[in-house]
Amino acid sequence: MPPALDGNDWWRRAVFYQLYPRSFQDSNNDGIGDLQGIISRLDYLAGHDDSLGVDAIWLSPTFPSPMKDFGYDVSDYRGVHPDFGDMAAMDRLVAECHRRGLRVLLDWVPNHTSDQHAWFLESRSSRSNPRRDWYIWRDARPDGTLPNNWRSVFGGPAWTFDEASGQYYLHSFLKEQPDLNWRNPEVVEAMHETLRFWLRKGIDGFRIDVMGMILKHPDLADNPLNPRWTPGSSEQKYLWTSNRNYPDVYEAVRGIRAVLDEFPGSMAVGEVFGTAEEIARYYGPPGTLDGLHLAFNFQFIHETGHVFTPWTAEAIQRIVANAEDATPGSALPCWAFGNHDRSRFISRNDHDGRGLERARAAAILLLTLRGVPFIYYGEEIGMADVDIPEARLQDPARFHTPGRDPERTPMQWDGSPTRGFSAAEPWLPYGPAAVNVAAQLHAPDSLLALYRRALRLRRQARALRQGSLRIIPSPGDVFAFERRMEGEPSATVLVNTAVHERNAALDSPGLVLLSSRTAREGERVGRDITLGPLEALVVGHG
Ligand code: GLC
């Protein structure tokens, strides 16, 4: 069993696994996953020779919540939702993770609370309530229209009128998710205290929800029209200039970092959106890096707006090159191919029925790039989006059709009718029985086996885990790069995104350490190499 990563900068060498608690494992047969269920499945993730071999888990929100946005509407930052268990279960989960060398991140939601949070109930109760200013309240404009033109990320206006107190409140998401006022120092302090609460309990860090929206334009200025928008286009009508990546956010980020620094070895990864340069700003300036430890780069999922990134060498190269250029100083890019908000990789890349082959190549890319990878639960067995019948749709946020349920379905542990998840009707329907852990665990050609080999290789080959990255100019359809570290064998990674064979050149001969076409592993290769259709491989040198 591999030892836990040591040192306060353990996260620099870690592979993270995002798990959606409602969908990982149900232990009390109510059809909803829970903390005890997760505990019972930890051996799958770490601690044994045949575990997947990840270093840390991120739990999507586990706090008390009316579940309007499945936990991203928090009504108490210091508790555990009864659907998931109680504080004792959370303490057990953390202890059981740590025993296996796994770190634990919770999902901290600072931009908004639930409208049922005690703070909002007070804030809403009257204009003179001391907590009124903890949220963002405004009068209608003199002509009776909304305070500004901001839109909710989920569609519709970002303002809801409160009849009783005669003002509008701001909600960047659902109306049940009012935005906190991060310009009020009491809010900042109260939210910092929620971080300390968990850090004192031994949580290792946080994924921070919509980091880039917590501070808006001080005058809440209207957003400009999007020049690319035309009626009926998929573009959004307004840009997000006043309420996303607004410069004042970085000061708040530094404040959050200062709290984390009180607890050496803790860390945070921010959900941020934008260009590589916009993402880079969240790390802080190159000299100080006093921002977040990590900021997600989601460009392998979508580059602008809601358009999915194609699996082409050209797109991959552009994204990696931009991140390499923009990521400041010794900071590391942070990569993901999927999460609970976006169609799963395999479904996004399956137009010709070859999504699984691309998923195999993507696994190799994800785990060999310079930076910190996040695996989304089920990705390692090739779970795809599940068609959800209209009557069973759960996600209230249909900002893209058909909402986010298809990528949130229960983990498929075995091929039985319950998939090993729950004896009760699951909260979302299962996917096809054939895609499951049990079928893949001991099958060397399986996607799961490939993930495990890739994780093992990454642990063993220091150049892959910690080395520098140099993009190797390659013929169209092939993305290639070299990972190098002083005193260590180097490695070359080649990804053929074409559905045909492609030839590529290596600087030196080597040995195929890992391939999406398993049979090739162990093959000696010269300087000229032929890649199979959609093949990705790692060649070790020296
Ligand atoms: C983030 C979460 C998403 C949630 C939203 C509002 O984007 O990932 O699931 O709905 O924030 O909190």
Coordinates of C-alpha atoms and ligand atoms in Angstrom, one line a residue:
M1 CA 0.0 0.0 0.0
P2 CA 1.5 3.4 -1.0
P3 CA 2.3 5.7 1.9
A4 CA 0.4 8.9 2.4
L5 CA 1.9 12.0 0.8
D6 CA 3.8 13.9 3.4
G7 CA 4.7 17.6 3.8
N8 CA 2.5 20.6 3.8
D9 CA 2.6 20.7 0.0
W10 CA 1.2 17.2 -0.3
W11 CA -1.4 18.5 -2.6
R12 CA 1.2 19.3 -5.3
R13 CA 1.8 15.6 -5.8
A14 CA -1.8 14.4 -5.2
V15 CA -4.4 13.0 -7.4
F16 CA -7.9 14.0 -6.3
Y17 CA -11.2 12.2 -6.7
Q18 CA -14.5 14.1 -6.6
L19 CA -17.3 12.2 -5.2
Y20 CA -21.0 13.2 -5.2
P21 CA -22.2 11.9 -1.8
R22 CA -25.8 11.4 -2.9
S23 CA -24.6 8.9 -5.5
F24 CA -21.6 7.0 -4.1
Q25 CA -23.0 4.4 -1.8
D26 CA -26.3 4.2 0.2
S27 CA -25.9 2.4 3.6
N28 CA -29.4 2.9 5.1
N29 CA -31.4 2.0 2.0
D30 CA -33.2 5.2 1.4
G31 CA -32.0 5.4 -2.1
I32 CA -29.6 8.3 -1.3
G33 CA -25.8 7.9 -0.8
D34 CA -24.4 8.7 2.6
L35 CA -21.2 9.1 4.7
Q36 CA -21.4 5.6 6.1
G37 CA -21.7 4.3 2.6
I38 CA -18.6 6.2 1.5
I39 CA -16.7 4.8 4.5
S40 CA -17.7 1.3 3.4
R41 CA -16.2 2.0 0.0
L42 CA -12.9 3.6 0.9
D43 CA -10.8 0.6 0.2
Y44 CA -11.8 1.0 -3.4
L45 CA -10.1 4.4 -3.4
A46 CA -7.0 3.9 -1.3
G47 CA -5.1 1.9 1.2
H48 CA -4.8 -1.4 -0.5
D49 CA -2.6 -2.8 -3.3
D50 CA -5.7 -3.1 -5.6
S51 CA -7.2 0.2 -4.7
L52 CA -7.5 2.9 -7.3
G53 CA -4.7 4.8 -5.6
V54 CA -5.9 8.4 -5.3
D55 CA -4.6 10.7 -2.6
A56 CA -7.5 12.9 -1.7
I57 CA -11.3 13.1 -2.0
W58 CA -13.5 16.1 -2.5
L59 CA -17.1 15.6 -1.2
S60 CA -19.7 17.8 -2.9
P61 CA -21.7 19.6 -0.2
T62 CA -22.6 17.6 2.9
F63 CA -24.1 20.4 5.0
P64 CA -27.7 20.9 6.1
S65 CA -29.6 22.3 3.2
P66 CA -33.1 22.4 1.8
M67 CA -31.5 20.7 -1.2
K68 CA -33.0 23.1 -3.7
D69 CA -29.6 23.0 -5.5
F70 CA -28.6 19.6 -3.9
G71 CA -26.5 21.1 -1.1
Y72 CA -25.2 24.2 -2.9
D73 CA -27.8 26.0 -0.9
V74 CA -26.3 25.7 2.6
S75 CA -28.5 26.4 5.7
D76 CA -25.8 25.6 8.2
Y77 CA -22.1 25.6 7.4
R78 CA -21.2 23.7 10.6
G79 CA -23.4 20.6 10.3
V80 CA -24.1 17.5 8.3
H81 CA -27.3 16.9 6.3
P82 CA -29.3 14.1 7.9
D83 CA -29.6 12.4 4.4
F84 CA -25.8 11.9 4.7
G85 CA -25.5 11.1 8.4
D86 CA -24.4 13.2 11.4
M87 CA -21.3 14.8 12.7
A88 CA -20.1 11.5 14.3
A89 CA -20.3 9.9 10.8
M90 CA -18.3 12.8 9.4
D91 CA -15.6 12.4 12.1
R92 CA -15.5 8.7 11.4
L93 CA -15.2 9.3 7.7
V94 CA -12.2 11.7 8.2
A95 CA -10.5 9.2 10.6
E96 CA -11.0 6.3 8.2
C97 CA -9.7 8.4 5.3
H98 CA -6.6 9.5 7.2
R99 CA -6.0 5.9 8.3
R100 CA -5.7 5.1 4.6
G101 CA -3.5 8.1 3.8
L102 CA -6.4 9.9 2.0
R103 CA -7.0 13.6 2.6
V104 CA -10.5 15.1 2.7
L105 CA -11.8 18.3 1.1
L106 CA -15.3 19.7 1.8
D107 CA -17.2 21.9 -0.6
W108 CA -17.3 25.4 0.8
V109 CA -20.0 27.7 -0.7
P110 CA -19.1 31.3 0.1
N111 CA -21.1 33.2 -2.6
H112 CA -24.5 32.4 -1.3
T113 CA -26.4 30.6 1.4
S114 CA -29.8 29.0 1.4
D115 CA -32.8 31.3 1.8
Q116 CA -33.4 29.1 4.9
H117 CA -30.1 30.0 6.5
A118 CA -30.7 31.8 9.9
W119 CA -28.7 34.7 8.5
F120 CA -31.0 35.2 5.6
L121 CA -34.2 34.7 7.7
E122 CA -33.0 37.6 9.9
S123 CA -31.8 39.7 7.0
R124 CA -35.1 39.3 5.3
S125 CA -37.2 40.0 8.4
S126 CA -36.9 43.8 8.2
R127 CA -34.9 46.6 6.6
S128 CA -33.5 47.5 10.0
N129 CA -32.4 44.1 11.0
P130 CA -28.7 44.1 12.0
R131 CA -28.1 41.3 9.4
R132 CA -29.9 43.2 6.6
D133 CA -26.6 44.2 5.1
W134 CA -25.3 40.6 5.2
Y135 CA -27.0 40.1 1.8
I136 CA -27.4 42.4 -1.2
W137 CA -30.6 44.3 -1.0
R138 CA -31.6 47.0 -3.5
D139 CA -34.6 49.2 -4.3
A140 CA -36.1 49.0 -7.8
R141 CA -34.8 51.6 -10.2
P142 CA -36.8 54.9 -10.2
D143 CA -38.7 53.6 -13.2
G144 CA -39.8 50.6 -11.3
T145 CA -37.4 48.1 -13.1
L146 CA -35.0 45.7 -11.6
P147 CA -31.9 47.1 -9.8
N148 CA -29.6 46.1 -12.7
N149 CA -29.5 43.8 -15.7
W150 CA -27.7 40.9 -14.1
R151 CA -28.8 37.4 -15.0
S152 CA -28.8 34.4 -12.8
V153 CA -26.4 31.7 -13.9
F154 CA -29.4 29.4 -14.1
G155 CA -31.4 31.8 -16.3
G156 CA -33.8 34.6 -15.5
P157 CA -33.1 37.8 -13.6
A158 CA -30.6 37.7 -10.7
W159 CA -33.1 39.6 -8.5
T160 CA -36.2 38.6 -6.6
F161 CA -38.6 41.0 -4.9
D162 CA -39.4 40.6 -1.2
E163 CA -42.9 41.8 -0.7
A164 CA -42.7 42.2 3.0
S165 CA -39.7 44.5 3.1
G166 CA -40.2 46.1 -0.3
Q167 CA -36.7 45.5 -1.8
Y168 CA -35.0 43.1 -4.2
Y169 CA -32.3 40.7 -3.1
L170 CA -29.5 39.4 -5.4
H171 CA -29.1 35.8 -6.2
S172 CA -26.6 34.7 -8.8
F173 CA -28.1 31.3 -8.9
L174 CA -31.6 30.1 -7.7
K175 CA -33.8 32.5 -5.9
E176 CA -33.4 30.2 -2.9
Q177 CA -29.7 31.0 -3.0
P178 CA -29.3 34.6 -1.9
D179 CA -25.8 36.1 -2.4
L180 CA -23.9 37.1 0.7
N181 CA -22.4 40.6 0.9
W182 CA -18.7 40.0 1.0
R183 CA -18.2 43.8 1.4
N184 CA -19.5 43.5 4.9
P185 CA -16.6 42.7 7.3
E186 CA -18.9 40.8 9.6
V187 CA -19.8 38.4 6.7
V188 CA -16.2 37.9 5.9
E189 CA -15.4 37.1 9.5
A190 CA -18.4 34.8 9.9
M191 CA -17.5 32.9 6.8
H192 CA -13.8 32.6 7.8
E193 CA -15.0 31.1 11.0
T194 CA -16.8 28.4 9.2
L195 CA -13.5 27.4 7.5
R196 CA -11.7 27.4 10.9
F197 CA -14.5 25.2 12.3
W198 CA -13.8 22.4 9.9
L199 CA -10.0 22.9 9.8
R200 CA -10.0 22.5 13.6
K201 CA -11.9 19.3 13.1
G202 CA -9.1 18.0 10.9
I203 CA -10.5 18.6 7.4
D204 CA -7.6 19.0 5.0
G205 CA -9.0 21.6 2.8
F206 CA -11.8 22.9 0.6
R207 CA -13.1 23.0 -2.9
I208 CA -14.5 26.6 -3.1
D209 CA -17.7 27.0 -5.0
V210 CA -18.0 29.9 -7.6
M211 CA -14.9 31.6 -6.2
G212 CA -15.0 34.3 -8.8
M213 CA -18.3 35.8 -8.0
I214 CA -18.1 36.6 -4.3
L215 CA -17.2 40.3 -4.9
K216 CA -19.1 42.2 -7.5
H217 CA -18.8 45.7 -8.9
P218 CA -19.2 48.0 -5.8
D219 CA -22.0 49.9 -7.6
L220 CA -23.5 46.8 -9.1
A221 CA -23.0 48.4 -12.6
D222 CA -25.0 46.9 -15.5
N223 CA -23.2 44.2 -17.5
P224 CA -22.3 45.2 -21.1
L225 CA -23.9 43.4 -24.0
N226 CA -22.0 40.5 -25.3
P227 CA -20.8 41.5 -28.8
R228 CA -21.0 37.9 -30.0
W229 CA -24.6 37.6 -29.0
T230 CA -27.4 37.5 -31.6
P231 CA -31.0 36.7 -31.0
G232 CA -31.4 32.9 -30.9
S233 CA -27.7 32.2 -30.6
S234 CA -26.3 30.0 -27.9
E235 CA -24.2 32.9 -26.6
Q236 CA -25.4 34.7 -23.4
K237 CA -26.8 38.2 -24.0
Y238 CA -24.6 39.9 -21.4
L239 CA -21.0 39.6 -20.4
W240 CA -20.2 39.0 -16.7
T241 CA -17.8 42.0 -16.4
S242 CA -19.3 43.3 -13.2
N243 CA -20.0 40.1 -11.3
R244 CA -17.4 37.5 -12.4
N245 CA -13.6 37.7 -11.9
Y246 CA -14.2 41.3 -10.7
P247 CA -10.8 42.6 -9.5
D248 CA -11.8 43.0 -5.9
V249 CA -12.3 39.2 -5.7
Y250 CA -8.5 38.7 -5.4
E251 CA -8.3 40.6 -2.2
A252 CA -11.0 38.3 -0.7
V253 CA -9.1 35.3 -2.0
R254 CA -6.0 36.5 -0.1
G255 CA -8.1 36.7 3.1
I256 CA -9.3 33.1 2.6
R257 CA -5.7 32.0 2.0
A258 CA -4.6 33.7 5.3
V259 CA -7.1 31.6 7.2
L260 CA -5.8 28.4 5.5
D261 CA -2.3 29.4 6.4
E262 CA -3.3 29.3 10.1
F263 CA -3.5 25.5 9.5
P264 CA -0.3 24.3 7.9
G265 CA -0.9 21.5 5.4
S266 CA -4.5 22.6 4.5
M267 CA -5.3 23.8 1.0
A268 CA -8.0 25.1 -1.3
V269 CA -9.0 24.7 -4.9
G270 CA -11.2 27.2 -6.5
E271 CA -14.0 26.8 -9.0
V272 CA -13.1 29.6 -11.4
F273 CA -14.0 30.3 -15.0
G274 CA -12.2 32.2 -17.7
T275 CA -9.2 32.4 -19.8
A276 CA -5.8 30.9 -18.7
E277 CA -4.8 34.4 -17.6
E278 CA -8.0 34.9 -15.6
I279 CA -7.5 31.5 -13.9
A280 CA -3.9 32.4 -13.1
R281 CA -4.8 35.4 -11.1
Y282 CA -6.4 33.3 -8.5
Y283 CA -3.0 31.9 -7.5
G284 CA -1.7 35.4 -6.6
P285 CA 1.4 37.1 -8.1
P286 CA 4.3 34.7 -9.1
G287 CA 6.5 36.0 -6.3
T288 CA 4.1 35.5 -3.5
L289 CA 1.4 33.0 -4.7
D290 CA -0.7 34.2 -1.8
G291 CA -4.0 33.3 -3.5
L292 CA -5.5 29.8 -3.8
H293 CA -3.3 26.8 -3.8
L294 CA -5.1 25.6 -6.9
A295 CA -7.6 27.0 -9.4
F296 CA -9.5 24.7 -11.7
N297 CA -8.9 24.8 -15.4
F298 CA -12.1 23.5 -17.0
Q299 CA -11.1 24.1 -20.6
F300 CA -11.0 20.4 -21.5
I301 CA -14.7 20.5 -20.7
H302 CA -15.7 23.8 -22.2
E303 CA -13.6 26.7 -23.5
T304 CA -16.1 29.5 -23.8
G305 CA -19.7 29.6 -22.7
H306 CA -21.3 26.2 -23.0
V307 CA -19.6 24.8 -26.0
F308 CA -17.9 21.5 -25.3
T309 CA -14.2 21.2 -26.2
P310 CA -13.6 18.7 -29.0
W311 CA -11.1 15.9 -28.6
T312 CA -8.6 17.3 -31.1
A313 CA -4.8 17.7 -30.8
E314 CA -5.2 21.3 -31.7
A315 CA -7.6 22.1 -28.9
I316 CA -5.6 20.0 -26.3
Q317 CA -2.3 21.7 -27.3
R318 CA -3.8 25.2 -27.1
I319 CA -5.3 24.6 -23.7
V320 CA -2.1 23.0 -22.3
A321 CA 0.2 25.7 -23.8
N322 CA -2.0 28.5 -22.5
A323 CA -2.0 27.0 -19.0
E324 CA 1.8 26.4 -19.1
D325 CA 2.4 30.0 -20.1
A326 CA -0.1 31.6 -17.7
T327 CA 0.3 29.6 -14.5
P328 CA 2.5 31.8 -12.3
G329 CA 5.8 30.9 -10.7
S330 CA 5.9 27.4 -9.1
A331 CA 2.1 27.1 -9.2
L332 CA 0.5 24.1 -10.9
P333 CA -2.4 23.9 -13.3
C334 CA -5.4 21.9 -12.1
W335 CA -7.2 19.7 -14.5
A336 CA -10.5 17.9 -14.8
F337 CA -12.4 16.2 -17.6
G338 CA -15.7 16.1 -15.7
N339 CA -17.7 17.2 -12.8
H340 CA -21.2 17.2 -11.4
D341 CA -22.2 20.2 -13.6
R342 CA -21.3 18.9 -17.0
S343 CA -22.1 16.1 -19.3
R344 CA -19.7 13.2 -18.8
F345 CA -16.6 13.0 -20.9
I346 CA -17.5 9.8 -22.6
S347 CA -20.9 11.2 -23.7
R348 CA -19.4 14.4 -24.9
N349 CA -17.0 12.5 -27.1
D350 CA -19.2 9.7 -28.4
H351 CA -20.6 11.1 -31.7
D352 CA -19.1 8.1 -33.6
G353 CA -19.6 5.6 -30.8
R354 CA -15.9 5.7 -29.9
G355 CA -16.2 7.7 -26.7
L356 CA -14.7 4.9 -24.6
E357 CA -11.5 4.9 -26.7
R358 CA -11.2 8.6 -26.2
A359 CA -11.9 8.2 -22.5
R360 CA -8.9 5.8 -22.3
A361 CA -6.7 8.3 -24.0
A362 CA -8.0 11.1 -21.7
A363 CA -7.2 9.0 -18.6
I364 CA -3.6 8.9 -19.8
L365 CA -3.5 12.6 -20.6
L366 CA -5.1 13.6 -17.3
L367 CA -2.6 11.6 -15.2
T368 CA 0.5 12.6 -17.1
L369 CA 0.1 16.3 -17.6
R370 CA 2.0 18.7 -15.3
G371 CA -0.4 19.7 -12.6
V372 CA -3.0 18.4 -10.3
P373 CA -5.6 16.0 -11.7
F374 CA -9.2 15.6 -10.5
I375 CA -11.1 12.4 -11.4
Y376 CA -14.9 12.6 -11.2
Y377 CA -16.4 9.5 -9.6
G378 CA -17.4 6.9 -12.2
E379 CA -15.1 8.4 -14.8
E380 CA -12.7 5.6 -14.1
I381 CA -15.2 2.9 -15.1
G382 CA -16.5 4.9 -18.1
M383 CA -19.9 5.9 -16.7
A384 CA -21.8 7.9 -19.3
D385 CA -24.7 10.3 -19.0
V386 CA -27.9 8.5 -18.1
D387 CA -31.2 9.4 -19.8
I388 CA -33.5 10.5 -17.1
P389 CA -37.2 10.2 -17.7
E390 CA -39.0 13.5 -17.4
A391 CA -40.8 12.4 -14.3
R392 CA -37.6 11.6 -12.4
L393 CA -35.6 14.8 -13.2
Q394 CA -34.3 16.4 -10.0
D395 CA -32.0 19.2 -10.9
P396 CA -33.8 22.6 -10.6
A397 CA -31.2 24.3 -12.7
R398 CA -31.9 23.6 -16.3
F399 CA -29.4 26.2 -17.6
H400 CA -28.5 23.6 -20.1
T401 CA -30.9 20.8 -21.1
P402 CA -31.7 18.4 -19.6
G403 CA -30.1 19.7 -16.5
R404 CA -27.3 18.0 -14.6
D405 CA -28.9 14.8 -13.5
P406 CA -27.5 12.6 -16.3
E407 CA -23.9 13.0 -14.9
R408 CA -25.0 12.5 -11.2
T409 CA -26.4 9.0 -11.3
P410 CA -25.4 6.4 -8.7
M411 CA -22.0 4.8 -8.8
Q412 CA -22.2 1.4 -10.5
W413 CA -20.5 -1.1 -8.2
D414 CA -21.7 -4.3 -9.8
G415 CA -24.0 -5.5 -12.6
S416 CA -26.9 -6.5 -10.3
P417 CA -30.3 -4.7 -10.5
T418 CA -29.2 -2.5 -7.5
R419 CA -25.7 -1.9 -8.9
G420 CA -24.5 -2.5 -5.4
F421 CA -25.6 1.0 -4.6
S422 CA -28.9 0.7 -2.7
A423 CA -31.6 -1.8 -2.0
A424 CA -34.2 1.0 -2.4
E425 CA -35.2 2.9 -5.5
P426 CA -32.2 5.2 -6.1
W427 CA -32.8 8.9 -6.2
L428 CA -31.7 8.9 -9.8
P429 CA -32.0 5.9 -12.2
Y430 CA -29.0 3.7 -12.8
G431 CA -27.0 3.5 -16.1
P432 CA -26.6 0.3 -18.1
A433 CA -25.6 -2.6 -15.9
A434 CA -22.6 -3.6 -18.1
V435 CA -20.6 -0.5 -16.8
N436 CA -19.6 -1.5 -13.3
V437 CA -16.6 -1.8 -11.0
A438 CA -16.9 -5.6 -10.4
A439 CA -16.6 -6.4 -14.1
Q440 CA -13.5 -4.2 -14.5
L441 CA -11.6 -4.8 -11.3
H442 CA -9.7 -7.9 -12.5
A443 CA -9.9 -7.3 -16.2
P444 CA -6.5 -6.1 -17.4
D445 CA -8.0 -4.4 -20.5
S446 CA -10.6 -2.5 -18.6
L447 CA -10.7 1.3 -18.2
L448 CA -10.5 0.9 -14.4
A449 CA -7.3 -1.2 -14.8
L450 CA -5.8 1.5 -17.1
Y451 CA -6.6 4.2 -14.5
R452 CA -4.9 2.1 -11.8
R453 CA -1.8 1.5 -13.9
A454 CA -1.7 5.2 -14.8
L455 CA -1.9 6.1 -11.1
R456 CA 0.8 3.7 -10.2
L457 CA 3.1 4.9 -12.9
R458 CA 2.5 8.5 -11.9
R459 CA 3.5 7.6 -8.3
Q460 CA 6.6 5.7 -9.4
A461 CA 7.9 8.0 -12.2
R462 CA 9.0 11.3 -10.5
A463 CA 9.3 13.0 -13.9
L464 CA 5.6 12.4 -14.5
R465 CA 4.6 13.5 -11.0
Q466 CA 6.8 16.5 -10.5
G467 CA 8.8 17.1 -13.7
S468 CA 8.7 20.0 -16.1
L469 CA 6.6 19.8 -19.3
R470 CA 7.7 20.6 -22.8
I471 CA 5.3 20.4 -25.7
I472 CA 6.9 18.6 -28.7
P473 CA 5.8 20.0 -32.0
S474 CA 4.0 17.1 -33.8
P475 CA 2.1 16.5 -37.0
G476 CA -1.6 17.3 -36.9
D477 CA -3.8 15.0 -34.9
V478 CA -1.0 14.2 -32.5
F479 CA -0.4 16.0 -29.2
A480 CA 3.0 15.2 -27.7
F481 CA 4.9 16.4 -24.7
E482 CA 7.9 15.4 -22.7
R483 CA 8.2 15.3 -18.9
R484 CA 11.6 15.7 -17.5
M485 CA 13.2 15.9 -14.0
E486 CA 16.9 16.2 -13.1
G487 CA 18.4 12.9 -12.3
E488 CA 15.3 10.9 -13.3
P489 CA 14.3 9.0 -16.4
S490 CA 12.2 11.2 -18.7
A491 CA 9.0 10.3 -20.4
T492 CA 7.2 11.2 -23.6
V493 CA 3.5 11.2 -23.8
L494 CA 1.8 11.0 -27.2
V495 CA -1.9 11.4 -27.9
N496 CA -3.4 10.5 -31.3
T497 CA -6.8 12.2 -31.6
A498 CA -7.4 10.8 -35.1
V499 CA -9.5 7.7 -35.7
H500 CA -6.7 6.6 -38.0
E501 CA -3.1 5.5 -37.4
R502 CA -0.6 8.4 -37.2
N503 CA 3.2 8.4 -37.2
A504 CA 5.2 10.5 -34.8
A505 CA 8.8 11.0 -33.9
L506 CA 10.5 10.6 -30.6
D507 CA 13.7 12.3 -29.5
S508 CA 15.1 9.0 -28.4
P509 CA 14.0 5.3 -28.3
G510 CA 12.3 3.9 -25.3
L511 CA 9.9 1.5 -23.7
V512 CA 6.1 1.8 -23.8
L513 CA 5.2 2.1 -20.1
L514 CA 1.5 2.7 -20.6
S515 CA -0.9 2.6 -23.5
S516 CA -4.6 3.0 -24.0
R517 CA -4.1 -0.1 -26.2
T518 CA -3.0 -2.3 -23.3
A519 CA -1.3 -5.0 -25.3
R520 CA 1.4 -2.5 -26.4
E521 CA 2.7 -2.0 -22.9
G522 CA 6.3 -3.3 -22.6
E523 CA 7.0 -2.8 -26.3
R524 CA 10.4 -1.3 -27.2
V525 CA 10.1 1.6 -29.7
G526 CA 12.6 3.4 -31.8
R527 CA 12.5 7.0 -32.9
D528 CA 9.7 6.6 -35.3
I529 CA 6.5 5.4 -33.8
T530 CA 3.1 4.6 -35.2
L531 CA 0.2 5.4 -33.0
G532 CA -3.0 3.4 -33.3
P533 CA -6.4 5.1 -33.9
L534 CA -7.2 7.3 -30.8
E535 CA -4.2 5.8 -29.0
A536 CA -2.4 7.6 -26.2
L537 CA 0.8 6.2 -24.8
V538 CA 3.7 7.0 -22.4
V539 CA 7.2 6.1 -23.5
G540 CA 9.9 5.9 -20.8
H541 CA 13.5 6.8 -21.6
G542 CA 16.6 5.6 -19.8
Ligands
GLC1 C1 -21.2 25.6 -8.7 C2 -21.5 24.2 -8.4 C3 -22.9 23.9 -8.9 C4 -23.9 24.8 -8.2 C5 -23.5 26.3 -8.3 C6 -24.2 27.2 -7.3 O1 -21.1 25.9 -10.0 O2 -20.6 23.4 -9.0 O3 -23.3 22.6 -8.8 O4 -25.2 24.7 -8.7 O5 -22.1 26.5 -8.1 O6 -23.7 26.9 -6.0

